[in-house]
Every structure is written in C-alpha cells, then in structure tokens.
C-alpha cells in the first residue's frame, strides 16, 4: 500500500516531502510531542535502540511528525538529546491544518485537553518504493524493528 504523501517543514525550516526519499532509502514516520512526559519518551528511546545497531548507511530516515503545536526547535533539541534520537532525524512542524491532514492520512488521533496532548502512538515503516511495509504500536520490540529494518536495507 502506498504511504500517504505529505510536505512539511523540519525543525530547521527546511521543506521535507516524503516523496524526497522514494528510491533512496526507507523511512520511519513517527508521531510525537517533544514536551511529552508519558509515552513519547519511551517510544523515542525504543526507536533509537532499534536504529543504533544498524550501520549508518543502512538506517532509515526518521521523520517525526509533531502532534503538539507548542513544539519548537528548542524543545525538539532538548527532547532529541534526552531521548537519544539518532543524528539526522527530521522533526516536522506545520500549522494545525497541515499537521491534521497528515494525522488523518495516517489514522493518528490527536486531542488537546487541559494543556496536554493525547495521541495515537503508532509509527510506520515505509520502504524505498514509498510503500507502507509495517506499522507498530507501543509497546514494541526494538529487536524486531531492527530485524525488519535490516531486511529493508538489503532490498534493492
């Protein structure tokens, strides 16, 4: 199944399109809140644990779609350091309407209540052809994800 396309800006203001990675490398698309103190840190740490054993050339591009309009370059940098996200990740930001289109296409529910953001904790693995190959929910086994990513990296 073809992964839904999107175009947003990363934490550095650069335009990022999912289609930019087609034919180049697999992609992991996750949905997180840099200010989260609940599931997001755990998910990020498990993602990082799954990516670390892979050689840099075999790692997928990690695209994190924000679920919190309060995410900022500063909060993202602090979360990435604390959660040990791998270098080269891109945290995607946008207006509520821009982000909501992506959330909807990936079936991510987002609800703000009392200053907190509750959201689905799914992430997707997309192959070089732009097809969704796997979806994961928390909790997941970093080892199984590493295995799947090794297989994807070996595909031509």
Short mmCIF file of C-alpha atoms in Angstrom, two decimals:
data_model
loop_
_atom_site.label_atom_id
_atom_site.label_comp_id
_atom_site.label_asym_id
_atom_site.label_seq_id
_atom_site.Cartn_x
_atom_site.Cartn_y
_atom_site.Cartn_z
CA UNK A 1 0.00 0.00 0.00
CA UNK A 2 1.44 3.37 -0.97
CA UNK A 3 2.19 5.56 2.04
CA UNK A 4 0.23 8.80 2.06
CA UNK A 5 2.41 11.67 0.88
CA UNK A 6 2.97 14.89 2.76
CA UNK A 7 5.09 18.02 2.72
CA UNK A 8 6.01 19.91 5.90
CA UNK A 9 8.97 21.87 7.28
CA UNK A 10 11.53 20.42 9.68
CA UNK A 11 12.83 21.95 12.90
CA UNK A 12 15.38 23.93 10.86
CA UNK A 13 12.78 25.39 8.50
CA UNK A 14 13.71 23.14 5.55
CA UNK A 15 10.95 21.77 3.34
CA UNK A 16 10.61 17.99 3.65
CA UNK A 17 8.47 15.79 1.42
CA UNK A 18 8.03 12.09 1.98
CA UNK A 19 8.45 11.67 -1.78
CA UNK A 20 12.02 13.04 -1.47
CA UNK A 21 13.09 9.67 -0.05
CA UNK A 22 11.46 7.49 -2.69
CA UNK A 23 14.09 5.41 -4.42
CA UNK A 24 16.75 6.47 -1.88
CA UNK A 25 16.11 4.87 1.48
CA UNK A 26 13.43 3.52 3.81
CA UNK A 27 11.67 5.92 6.16
CA UNK A 28 10.18 5.60 9.63
CA UNK A 29 7.31 8.04 10.20
CA UNK A 30 6.52 8.58 13.88
CA UNK A 31 4.16 10.99 15.64
CA UNK A 32 5.42 12.63 18.83
CA UNK A 33 5.26 15.60 21.17
CA UNK A 34 8.64 16.99 22.25
CA UNK A 35 7.10 18.19 25.52
CA UNK A 36 5.55 14.82 26.36
CA UNK A 37 6.42 13.18 29.65
CA UNK A 38 4.45 9.97 29.01
CA UNK A 39 4.66 7.60 26.06
CA UNK A 40 6.69 9.72 23.58
CA UNK A 41 9.98 9.46 25.52
CA UNK A 42 9.57 5.69 25.77
CA UNK A 43 8.72 5.34 22.08
CA UNK A 44 11.64 7.56 21.06
CA UNK A 45 14.09 5.64 23.25
CA UNK A 46 12.89 2.32 21.80
CA UNK A 47 13.14 3.68 18.26
CA UNK A 48 16.67 4.88 18.98
CA UNK A 49 17.54 1.45 20.43
CA UNK A 50 16.28 -0.20 17.24
CA UNK A 51 18.25 2.13 14.96
CA UNK A 52 21.56 2.14 16.88
CA UNK A 53 22.67 -1.40 15.90
CA UNK A 54 22.27 -0.62 12.20
CA UNK A 55 25.21 0.72 10.22
CA UNK A 56 24.62 4.40 9.44
CA UNK A 57 24.26 3.62 5.71
CA UNK A 58 21.51 1.08 6.48
CA UNK A 59 19.47 3.31 8.79
CA UNK A 60 16.13 4.58 7.56
CA UNK A 61 15.34 8.27 7.61
CA UNK A 62 13.45 9.07 10.82
CA UNK A 63 10.67 11.59 10.24
CA UNK A 64 8.81 12.67 13.37
CA UNK A 65 5.54 14.46 12.69
CA UNK A 66 4.67 16.81 15.54
CA UNK A 67 1.39 16.30 17.38
CA UNK A 68 1.85 19.43 19.51
CA UNK A 69 1.74 22.93 18.05
CA UNK A 70 3.89 24.04 21.01
CA UNK A 71 6.86 22.01 19.67
CA UNK A 72 9.73 24.36 18.88
CA UNK A 73 13.31 23.95 17.68
CA UNK A 74 14.45 24.32 21.30
CA UNK A 75 12.03 21.78 22.77
CA UNK A 76 12.82 19.37 19.92
CA UNK A 77 16.58 19.67 20.50
CA UNK A 78 16.15 19.05 24.24
CA UNK A 79 13.90 16.03 23.66
CA UNK A 80 16.17 14.57 20.96
CA UNK A 81 19.18 14.79 23.27
CA UNK A 82 17.36 13.37 26.29
CA UNK A 83 15.70 10.61 24.25
CA UNK A 84 18.94 9.86 22.32
CA UNK A 85 17.41 10.21 18.87
CA UNK A 86 19.94 9.40 16.13
CA UNK A 87 21.60 12.21 14.21
CA UNK A 88 19.85 13.19 11.02
CA UNK A 89 16.26 12.83 12.22
CA UNK A 90 13.80 15.43 10.99
CA UNK A 91 11.02 16.70 13.26
CA UNK A 92 8.25 18.04 11.08
CA UNK A 93 6.21 21.07 12.02
CA UNK A 94 3.31 22.93 10.48
CA UNK A 95 0.05 24.68 11.09
CA UNK A 96 -2.75 22.78 12.74
CA UNK A 97 -4.43 22.27 9.36
CA UNK A 98 -1.21 21.00 7.72
CA UNK A 99 -0.45 18.58 10.56
CA UNK A 100 -4.07 17.44 10.89
CA UNK A 101 -4.05 16.34 7.22
CA UNK A 102 -1.04 14.12 7.92
CA UNK A 103 -2.50 12.79 11.18
CA UNK A 104 -5.72 11.91 9.37
CA UNK A 105 -3.96 10.16 6.48
CA UNK A 106 -2.02 8.01 8.96
CA UNK A 107 -5.01 7.43 11.29
CA UNK A 108 -3.43 9.29 14.20
CA UNK A 109 -5.94 10.68 16.69
CA UNK A 110 -4.82 13.87 18.43
CA UNK A 111 -6.72 15.54 21.26
CA UNK A 112 -5.62 18.51 23.36
CA UNK A 113 -7.11 18.69 26.84
CA UNK A 114 -6.01 20.64 29.89
CA UNK A 115 -2.71 21.63 28.28
CA UNK A 116 -1.75 18.05 27.45
CA UNK A 117 -1.77 16.30 24.08
CA UNK A 118 -3.17 12.79 23.90
CA UNK A 119 -2.47 10.99 20.64
CA UNK A 120 -2.17 7.61 18.97
CA UNK A 121 1.28 6.12 19.40
CA UNK A 122 1.64 4.37 16.04
CA UNK A 123 4.57 4.65 13.67
CA UNK A 124 5.08 3.35 10.16
CA UNK A 125 7.97 1.80 8.24
CA UNK A 126 8.00 2.83 4.58
CA UNK A 127 10.21 1.16 2.00
CA UNK A 128 12.30 2.77 -0.78
CA UNK A 129 9.34 2.46 -3.16
CA UNK A 130 7.16 4.57 -0.88
CA UNK A 131 5.04 1.63 0.30
CA UNK A 132 3.97 1.05 3.89
CA UNK A 133 5.67 -2.16 4.95
CA UNK A 134 4.91 -2.25 8.66
CA UNK A 135 3.09 -0.41 11.39
CA UNK A 136 3.99 -0.56 15.06
CA UNK A 137 2.20 0.38 18.26
CA UNK A 138 3.67 0.88 21.71
CA UNK A 139 4.98 -1.20 23.28
CA UNK A 140 7.08 -2.86 20.60
CA UNK A 141 10.28 -4.88 20.50
CA UNK A 142 13.25 -2.81 19.30
CA UNK A 143 14.93 -6.06 18.22
CA UNK A 144 12.07 -6.97 15.87
CA UNK A 145 12.13 -3.50 14.36
CA UNK A 146 15.91 -3.73 13.87
CA UNK A 147 15.43 -7.08 12.10
CA UNK A 148 12.76 -5.62 9.78
CA UNK A 149 14.92 -2.58 9.00
CA UNK A 150 17.93 -4.79 8.16
CA UNK A 151 15.76 -6.67 5.68
CA UNK A 152 14.55 -3.45 4.10
CA UNK A 153 18.09 -2.11 3.84
CA UNK A 154 19.17 -5.23 1.98
CA UNK A 155 16.42 -4.94 -0.63
CA UNK A 156 17.39 -3.37 -3.94
#
